Amino acid sequence: MRIIVHNAKCQGHARCWAQAPDIFKLDDDGYILPGDIQVAEGEQLLASQGARSCPERALEVDRTSAARFGPAAMQPRTGEA
Amino acid sequence: MAINPVPDHVPPEMVRDFSLFTSPGMPPTPNGDPHAAVACAHDGPPIFYSPYNTQDGRGTWVITRAADQRKVLQDTETFSSHRSIFSSILGETWPTIPLELDPPAHGAFRSLLSPLLSPKRVTALEPAVRERAIALIDRITASATSCDVMKDFAFPFTVSIFLRFLGLPDQGLDTFVGWAKDLLHGDDVERPVAARKIVAFIDELATNRRKDPVDDLMTFIVQAQIEGRRLTDGEIRGIGVLVFVAGLDTVAAAIGFDLAYLARNLKDQELLRSEPDRILLATEELLRAYPPIQLIRVATKDIDFEGAPIRKGDYVSCATMIANRDPEEFESPNTVDLAREHNRHAAFGYGPHRCLGSHLARREIVIGLEEWLARIPTFRIKEGTAPITCGGHVFGIENLILDWS
Ligand code: SF4
């Protein structure tokens, strides 16, 4: 599973981060860092909860990528730089 | 209040008798529930025109759906924030900053102030906030088994936090609360008097901090640079006034409504008392059910928006309390469900103007509820009393006498 991050829509509510601070990383002003987020298998529920709590609809859950990339747990997470 | 006529371009069938100021449940009402009262907006069309829906009696388009409010508030090009709500009380037109600036000018000021109120910074403020809550509650329990939550807890708590943030001593508290009351709920004579006092106060504070810098917000502002230059006196005033006004009333009102709800719903009260971990999530639901603010934008051009012929200069109202009761957005919107998940409520608005103080406001409410529930046994509304609620520019609760004897 992958979370597509629409940075232009992020307004720094930090709701995603409040749900899952290890998955959703914020910059110093409280806005999400750029880059889509590859979610490990065990974190899928938490990640989708975080994504679904974004008031701006800035986070999109993409479930197709798991099929494309194989087991998501094997994927490194991007979006941390 | 002078009431302005409905403009000619508004089709008569789109006009609805509705106002956050004058509709049933909006004037001061004992045991009122203004948030439930505005939920009736969902019985009608998703957008309508209300002929008198602002403090100065102007009409607004009313956007009832959360999804449409999101569209309006995210589209700052079509829907401008430059309304000069505060300065118009003085017959002037300068903006409060950053709220009443539009992008791109908005961005520089927003990034200047964002770090001061970021989630990280708010975490650092948390011990001071908690200490203040505990001190106030201990003072109440030392001498009584009943109190007026607004006067004895909610206002002194929230106002002193933000006074500390601004760098002001607590002694000014009663004076400042008085100014805020006159400004937000006063009549046509009281409002300009209060506004002038606030402006004079902010100007003087800026002058003092320029002379004698200390470690506080006003010093930061007078020393700050944007785009390689110092801020003008007008910009400093615009920021100071906004920070002053924004922090005074809103969080206190939220805490009041929340504790009133818990006083009337003992099961929920016991649940949060016995499982304090639930307070974090419950606070989001209480923010959804009892948000205090109506956001207003001005159309910058003619646009047909979801069937409404909005014309340049029209006011467009995005009332958070209406969006938060939208059945298309929230299941059973009129039921308070403290375990509700994915609570994408609109209490802090949407779009680039999302409440800059939202992280601090949240922490204040969570900490206020945590400490109150940890220290006060089962509380109810004191027999023979009735909290007075009101709608308007900021929804409020004027008194809340709780009893735990
Ligand atoms: S919840 Fe949405 S708006 Fe808020 S920080 Fe996360 S992505 Fe940004």
PDB file of N, CA, C and O in Angstrom, chain B residues 284-333:
ATOM      1  N   GLU B 284     -11.697  15.582  19.527  1.00  0.00           N
ATOM      2  CA  GLU B 284     -12.003  15.831  18.116  1.00  0.00           C
ATOM      3  C   GLU B 284     -13.514  15.815  17.882  1.00  0.00           C
ATOM      4  O   GLU B 284     -14.049  16.621  17.126  1.00  0.00           O
ATOM      5  N   GLU B 285     -14.193  14.891  18.538  1.00  0.00           N
ATOM      6  CA  GLU B 285     -15.648  14.816  18.368  1.00  0.00           C
ATOM      7  C   GLU B 285     -16.323  16.038  18.999  1.00  0.00           C
ATOM      8  O   GLU B 285     -17.285  16.580  18.451  1.00  0.00           O
ATOM      9  N   LEU B 286     -15.804  16.488  20.132  1.00  0.00           N
ATOM     10  CA  LEU B 286     -16.390  17.675  20.755  1.00  0.00           C
ATOM     11  C   LEU B 286     -16.098  18.912  19.904  1.00  0.00           C
ATOM     12  O   LEU B 286     -16.934  19.814  19.802  1.00  0.00           O
ATOM     13  N   LEU B 287     -14.924  18.942  19.261  1.00  0.00           N
ATOM     14  CA  LEU B 287     -14.636  20.044  18.331  1.00  0.00           C
ATOM     15  C   LEU B 287     -15.589  20.006  17.136  1.00  0.00           C
ATOM     16  O   LEU B 287     -15.987  21.034  16.606  1.00  0.00           O
ATOM     17  N   ARG B 288     -15.927  18.796  16.715  1.00  0.00           N
ATOM     18  CA  ARG B 288     -16.876  18.678  15.607  1.00  0.00           C
ATOM     19  C   ARG B 288     -18.267  19.164  16.039  1.00  0.00           C
ATOM     20  O   ARG B 288     -18.916  19.929  15.334  1.00  0.00           O
ATOM     21  N   ALA B 289     -18.687  18.738  17.201  1.00  0.00           N
ATOM     22  CA  ALA B 289     -20.058  19.051  17.633  1.00  0.00           C
ATOM     23  C   ALA B 289     -20.213  20.505  18.064  1.00  0.00           C
ATOM     24  O   ALA B 289     -21.281  21.090  17.877  1.00  0.00           O
ATOM     25  N   TYR B 290     -19.163  21.092  18.633  1.00  0.00           N
ATOM     26  CA  TYR B 290     -19.303  22.432  19.218  1.00  0.00           C
ATOM     27  C   TYR B 290     -18.230  23.413  18.745  1.00  0.00           C
ATOM     28  O   TYR B 290     -17.541  24.034  19.558  1.00  0.00           O
ATOM     29  N   PRO B 291     -18.056  23.594  17.443  1.00  0.00           N
ATOM     30  CA  PRO B 291     -17.066  24.578  16.997  1.00  0.00           C
ATOM     31  C   PRO B 291     -17.642  25.991  17.147  1.00  0.00           C
ATOM     32  O   PRO B 291     -18.858  26.164  17.056  1.00  0.00           O
ATOM     33  N   PRO B 292     -16.810  26.995  17.388  1.00  0.00           N
ATOM     34  CA  PRO B 292     -17.360  28.322  17.671  1.00  0.00           C
ATOM     35  C   PRO B 292     -17.414  29.318  16.498  1.00  0.00           C
ATOM     36  O   PRO B 292     -17.960  30.395  16.663  1.00  0.00           O
ATOM     37  N   ILE B 293     -16.899  28.979  15.318  1.00  0.00           N
ATOM     38  CA  ILE B 293     -16.590  30.038  14.344  1.00  0.00           C
ATOM     39  C   ILE B 293     -17.337  29.939  13.013  1.00  0.00           C
ATOM     40  O   ILE B 293     -17.515  28.853  12.479  1.00  0.00           O
ATOM     41  N   GLN B 294     -17.743  31.098  12.495  1.00  0.00           N
ATOM     42  CA  GLN B 294     -18.209  31.206  11.114  1.00  0.00           C
ATOM     43  C   GLN B 294     -17.120  31.889  10.292  1.00  0.00           C
ATOM     44  O   GLN B 294     -16.629  32.955  10.669  1.00  0.00           O
ATOM     45  N   LEU B 295     -16.728  31.275   9.161  1.00  0.00           N
ATOM     46  CA  LEU B 295     -15.731  31.894   8.291  1.00  0.00           C
ATOM     47  C   LEU B 295     -16.450  32.580   7.147  1.00  0.00           C
ATOM     48  O   LEU B 295     -17.373  32.004   6.568  1.00  0.00           O
ATOM     49  N   ILE B 296     -16.016  33.792   6.810  1.00  0.00           N
ATOM     50  CA  ILE B 296     -16.668  34.513   5.714  1.00  0.00           C
ATOM     51  C   ILE B 296     -15.639  34.915   4.669  1.00  0.00           C
ATOM     52  O   ILE B 296     -14.534  35.353   4.999  1.00  0.00           O
ATOM     53  N   ARG B 297     -15.982  34.731   3.422  1.00  0.00           N
ATOM     54  CA  ARG B 297     -15.115  35.124   2.320  1.00  0.00           C
ATOM     55  C   ARG B 297     -15.879  36.095   1.420  1.00  0.00           C
ATOM     56  O   ARG B 297     -17.107  36.158   1.452  1.00  0.00           O
ATOM     57  N   VAL B 298     -15.123  36.836   0.593  1.00  0.00           N
ATOM     58  CA  VAL B 298     -15.724  37.771  -0.346  1.00  0.00           C
ATOM     59  C   VAL B 298     -15.424  37.293  -1.761  1.00  0.00           C
ATOM     60  O   VAL B 298     -14.252  37.038  -2.082  1.00  0.00           O
ATOM     61  N   ALA B 299     -16.448  37.187  -2.596  1.00  0.00           N
ATOM     62  CA  ALA B 299     -16.211  36.746  -3.969  1.00  0.00           C
ATOM     63  C   ALA B 299     -15.422  37.819  -4.707  1.00  0.00           C
ATOM     64  O   ALA B 299     -15.737  39.007  -4.634  1.00  0.00           O
ATOM     65  N   THR B 300     -14.361  37.391  -5.438  1.00  0.00           N
ATOM     66  CA  THR B 300     -13.534  38.351  -6.174  1.00  0.00           C
ATOM     67  C   THR B 300     -14.003  38.493  -7.619  1.00  0.00           C
ATOM     68  O   THR B 300     -13.508  39.330  -8.350  1.00  0.00           O
ATOM     69  N   LYS B 301     -14.912  37.599  -8.029  1.00  0.00           N
ATOM     70  CA  LYS B 301     -15.429  37.691  -9.394  1.00  0.00           C
ATOM     71  C   LYS B 301     -16.802  37.031  -9.438  1.00  0.00           C
ATOM     72  O   LYS B 301     -17.206  36.360  -8.483  1.00  0.00           O
ATOM     73  N   ASP B 302     -17.497  37.218 -10.556  1.00  0.00           N
ATOM     74  CA  ASP B 302     -18.779  36.550 -10.724  1.00  0.00           C
ATOM     75  C   ASP B 302     -18.535  35.069 -10.951  1.00  0.00           C
ATOM     76  O   ASP B 302     -17.679  34.691 -11.750  1.00  0.00           O
ATOM     77  N   ILE B 303     -19.281  34.243 -10.251  1.00  0.00           N
ATOM     78  CA  ILE B 303     -19.107  32.801 -10.437  1.00  0.00           C
ATOM     79  C   ILE B 303     -20.429  32.104 -10.146  1.00  0.00           C
ATOM     80  O   ILE B 303     -21.162  32.504  -9.230  1.00  0.00           O
ATOM     81  N   ASP B 304     -20.733  31.106 -10.959  1.00  0.00           N
ATOM     82  CA  ASP B 304     -21.874  30.264 -10.629  1.00  0.00           C
ATOM     83  C   ASP B 304     -21.341  29.071  -9.870  1.00  0.00           C
ATOM     84  O   ASP B 304     -20.626  28.244 -10.410  1.00  0.00           O
ATOM     85  N   PHE B 305     -21.670  29.027  -8.601  1.00  0.00           N
ATOM     86  CA  PHE B 305     -21.105  28.014  -7.718  1.00  0.00           C
ATOM     87  C   PHE B 305     -22.197  27.058  -7.293  1.00  0.00           C
ATOM     88  O   PHE B 305     -23.097  27.440  -6.556  1.00  0.00           O
ATOM     89  N   GLU B 306     -22.132  25.833  -7.788  1.00  0.00           N
ATOM     90  CA  GLU B 306     -23.110  24.810  -7.410  1.00  0.00           C
ATOM     91  C   GLU B 306     -24.543  25.351  -7.514  1.00  0.00           C
ATOM     92  O   GLU B 306     -25.359  25.156  -6.619  1.00  0.00           O
ATOM     93  N   GLY B 307     -24.794  26.081  -8.582  1.00  0.00           N
ATOM     94  CA  GLY B 307     -26.156  26.559  -8.829  1.00  0.00           C
ATOM     95  C   GLY B 307     -26.476  27.916  -8.226  1.00  0.00           C
ATOM     96  O   GLY B 307     -27.568  28.446  -8.420  1.00  0.00           O
ATOM     97  N   ALA B 308     -25.535  28.502  -7.514  1.00  0.00           N
ATOM     98  CA  ALA B 308     -25.800  29.814  -6.915  1.00  0.00           C
ATOM     99  C   ALA B 308     -25.106  30.901  -7.733  1.00  0.00           C
ATOM    100  O   ALA B 308     -23.903  30.809  -7.986  1.00  0.00           O
ATOM    101  N   PRO B 309     -25.845  31.942  -8.151  1.00  0.00           N
ATOM    102  CA  PRO B 309     -25.219  33.020  -8.925  1.00  0.00           C
ATOM    103  C   PRO B 309     -24.491  33.994  -8.002  1.00  0.00           C
ATOM    104  O   PRO B 309     -25.000  35.060  -7.657  1.00  0.00           O
ATOM    105  N   ILE B 310     -23.275  33.627  -7.611  1.00  0.00           N
ATOM    106  CA  ILE B 310     -22.496  34.480  -6.707  1.00  0.00           C
ATOM    107  C   ILE B 310     -21.847  35.582  -7.541  1.00  0.00           C
ATOM    108  O   ILE B 310     -21.258  35.309  -8.590  1.00  0.00           O
ATOM    109  N   ARG B 311     -21.978  36.817  -7.107  1.00  0.00           N
ATOM    110  CA  ARG B 311     -21.427  37.945  -7.857  1.00  0.00           C
ATOM    111  C   ARG B 311     -20.304  38.598  -7.068  1.00  0.00           C
ATOM    112  O   ARG B 311     -20.286  38.560  -5.839  1.00  0.00           O
ATOM    113  N   LYS B 312     -19.386  39.226  -7.801  1.00  0.00           N
ATOM    114  CA  LYS B 312     -18.241  39.900  -7.189  1.00  0.00           C
ATOM    115  C   LYS B 312     -18.703  40.769  -6.020  1.00  0.00           C
ATOM    116  O   LYS B 312     -19.638  41.562  -6.172  1.00  0.00           O
ATOM    117  N   GLY B 313     -18.039  40.620  -4.891  1.00  0.00           N
ATOM    118  CA  GLY B 313     -18.384  41.415  -3.722  1.00  0.00           C
ATOM    119  C   GLY B 313     -19.357  40.738  -2.771  1.00  0.00           C
ATOM    120  O   GLY B 313     -19.515  41.170  -1.630  1.00  0.00           O
ATOM    121  N   ASP B 314     -20.016  39.663  -3.222  1.00  0.00           N
ATOM    122  CA  ASP B 314     -20.930  38.949  -2.327  1.00  0.00           C
ATOM    123  C   ASP B 314     -20.152  38.304  -1.185  1.00  0.00           C
ATOM    124  O   ASP B 314     -19.028  37.844  -1.372  1.00  0.00           O
ATOM    125  N   TYR B 315     -20.787  38.244  -0.034  1.00  0.00           N
ATOM    126  CA  TYR B 315     -20.203  37.519   1.090  1.00  0.00           C
ATOM    127  C   TYR B 315     -20.609  36.048   1.008  1.00  0.00           C
ATOM    128  O   TYR B 315     -21.753  35.742   0.672  1.00  0.00           O
ATOM    129  N   VAL B 316     -19.668  35.187   1.326  1.00  0.00           N
ATOM    130  CA  VAL B 316     -19.932  33.748   1.315  1.00  0.00           C
ATOM    131  C   VAL B 316     -19.585  33.204   2.701  1.00  0.00           C
ATOM    132  O   VAL B 316     -18.465  33.372   3.172  1.00  0.00           O
ATOM    133  N   SER B 317     -20.574  32.592   3.330  1.00  0.00           N
ATOM    134  CA  SER B 317     -20.387  32.118   4.700  1.00  0.00           C
ATOM    135  C   SER B 317     -20.108  30.622   4.736  1.00  0.00           C
ATOM    136  O   SER B 317     -20.864  29.830   4.177  1.00  0.00           O
ATOM    137  N   CYS B 318     -19.005  30.251   5.374  1.00  0.00           N
ATOM    138  CA  CYS B 318     -18.707  28.852   5.651  1.00  0.00           C
ATOM    139  C   CYS B 318     -18.734  28.700   7.167  1.00  0.00           C
ATOM    140  O   CYS B 318     -17.728  28.925   7.838  1.00  0.00           O
ATOM    141  N   ALA B 319     -19.894  28.370   7.683  1.00  0.00           N
ATOM    142  CA  ALA B 319     -20.028  28.217   9.129  1.00  0.00           C
ATOM    143  C   ALA B 319     -19.548  26.825   9.504  1.00  0.00           C
ATOM    144  O   ALA B 319     -20.100  25.828   9.035  1.00  0.00           O
ATOM    145  N   THR B 320     -18.521  26.759  10.356  1.00  0.00           N
ATOM    146  CA  THR B 320     -17.972  25.449  10.714  1.00  0.00           C
ATOM    147  C   THR B 320     -19.035  24.597  11.398  1.00  0.00           C
ATOM    148  O   THR B 320     -19.039  23.376  11.252  1.00  0.00           O
ATOM    149  N   MET B 321     -19.957  25.252  12.119  1.00  0.00           N
ATOM    150  CA  MET B 321     -20.948  24.456  12.841  1.00  0.00           C
ATOM    151  C   MET B 321     -21.957  23.825  11.897  1.00  0.00           C
ATOM    152  O   MET B 321     -22.582  22.834  12.224  1.00  0.00           O
ATOM    153  N   ILE B 322     -22.103  24.388  10.705  1.00  0.00           N
ATOM    154  CA  ILE B 322     -23.006  23.774   9.720  1.00  0.00           C
ATOM    155  C   ILE B 322     -22.289  22.628   9.005  1.00  0.00           C
ATOM    156  O   ILE B 322     -22.834  21.529   8.866  1.00  0.00           O
ATOM    157  N   ALA B 323     -21.049  22.867   8.566  1.00  0.00           N
ATOM    158  CA  ALA B 323     -20.286  21.792   7.905  1.00  0.00           C
ATOM    159  C   ALA B 323     -20.174  20.574   8.811  1.00  0.00           C
ATOM    160  O   ALA B 323     -20.272  19.430   8.350  1.00  0.00           O
ATOM    161  N   ASN B 324     -19.986  20.829  10.090  1.00  0.00           N
ATOM    162  CA  ASN B 324     -19.762  19.724  11.022  1.00  0.00           C
ATOM    163  C   ASN B 324     -21.017  18.915  11.308  1.00  0.00           C
ATOM    164  O   ASN B 324     -20.952  17.886  11.978  1.00  0.00           O
ATOM    165  N   ARG B 325     -22.168  19.380  10.837  1.00  0.00           N
ATOM    166  CA  ARG B 325     -23.407  18.601  10.998  1.00  0.00           C
ATOM    167  C   ARG B 325     -23.912  18.118   9.649  1.00  0.00           C
ATOM    168  O   ARG B 325     -25.094  17.821   9.485  1.00  0.00           O
ATOM    169  N   ASP B 326     -23.020  18.066   8.664  1.00  0.00           N
ATOM    170  CA  ASP B 326     -23.415  17.658   7.314  1.00  0.00           C
ATOM    171  C   ASP B 326     -23.580  16.134   7.256  1.00  0.00           C
ATOM    172  O   ASP B 326     -22.598  15.404   7.431  1.00  0.00           O
ATOM    173  N   PRO B 327     -24.796  15.652   6.997  1.00  0.00           N
ATOM    174  CA  PRO B 327     -25.002  14.196   6.975  1.00  0.00           C
ATOM    175  C   PRO B 327     -24.244  13.504   5.849  1.00  0.00           C
ATOM    176  O   PRO B 327     -24.010  12.299   5.912  1.00  0.00           O
ATOM    177  N   GLU B 328     -23.856  14.263   4.803  1.00  0.00           N
ATOM    178  CA  GLU B 328     -23.078  13.619   3.738  1.00  0.00           C
ATOM    179  C   GLU B 328     -21.629  13.408   4.156  1.00  0.00           C
ATOM    180  O   GLU B 328     -20.888  12.651   3.532  1.00  0.00           O
ATOM    181  N   GLU B 329     -21.205  14.119   5.168  1.00  0.00           N
ATOM    182  CA  GLU B 329     -19.808  14.025   5.621  1.00  0.00           C
ATOM    183  C   GLU B 329     -19.694  13.158   6.878  1.00  0.00           C
ATOM    184  O   GLU B 329     -18.718  12.462   7.053  1.00  0.00           O
ATOM    185  N   PHE B 330     -20.695  13.241   7.742  1.00  0.00           N
ATOM    186  CA  PHE B 330     -20.612  12.532   9.020  1.00  0.00           C
ATOM    187  C   PHE B 330     -21.870  11.689   9.226  1.00  0.00           C
ATOM    188  O   PHE B 330     -22.988  12.201   9.112  1.00  0.00           O
ATOM    189  N   GLU B 331     -21.663  10.443   9.577  1.00  0.00           N
ATOM    190  CA  GLU B 331     -22.778   9.573   9.897  1.00  0.00           C
ATOM    191  C   GLU B 331     -23.416  10.066  11.195  1.00  0.00           C
ATOM    192  O   GLU B 331     -22.711  10.427  12.132  1.00  0.00           O
ATOM    193  N   SER B 332     -24.748  10.075  11.259  1.00  0.00           N
ATOM    194  CA  SER B 332     -25.478  10.558  12.445  1.00  0.00           C
ATOM    195  C   SER B 332     -24.833  11.827  12.993  1.00  0.00           C
ATOM    196  O   SER B 332     -24.343  11.841  14.125  1.00  0.00           O
ATOM    197  N   PRO B 333     -24.843  12.890  12.205  1.00  0.00           N
ATOM    198  CA  PRO B 333     -24.071  14.079  12.605  1.00  0.00           C
ATOM    199  C   PRO B 333     -24.560  14.738  13.893  1.00  0.00           C
ATOM    200  O   PRO B 333     -23.789  15.427  14.550  1.00  0.00           O
TER     201      PRO B 333
END
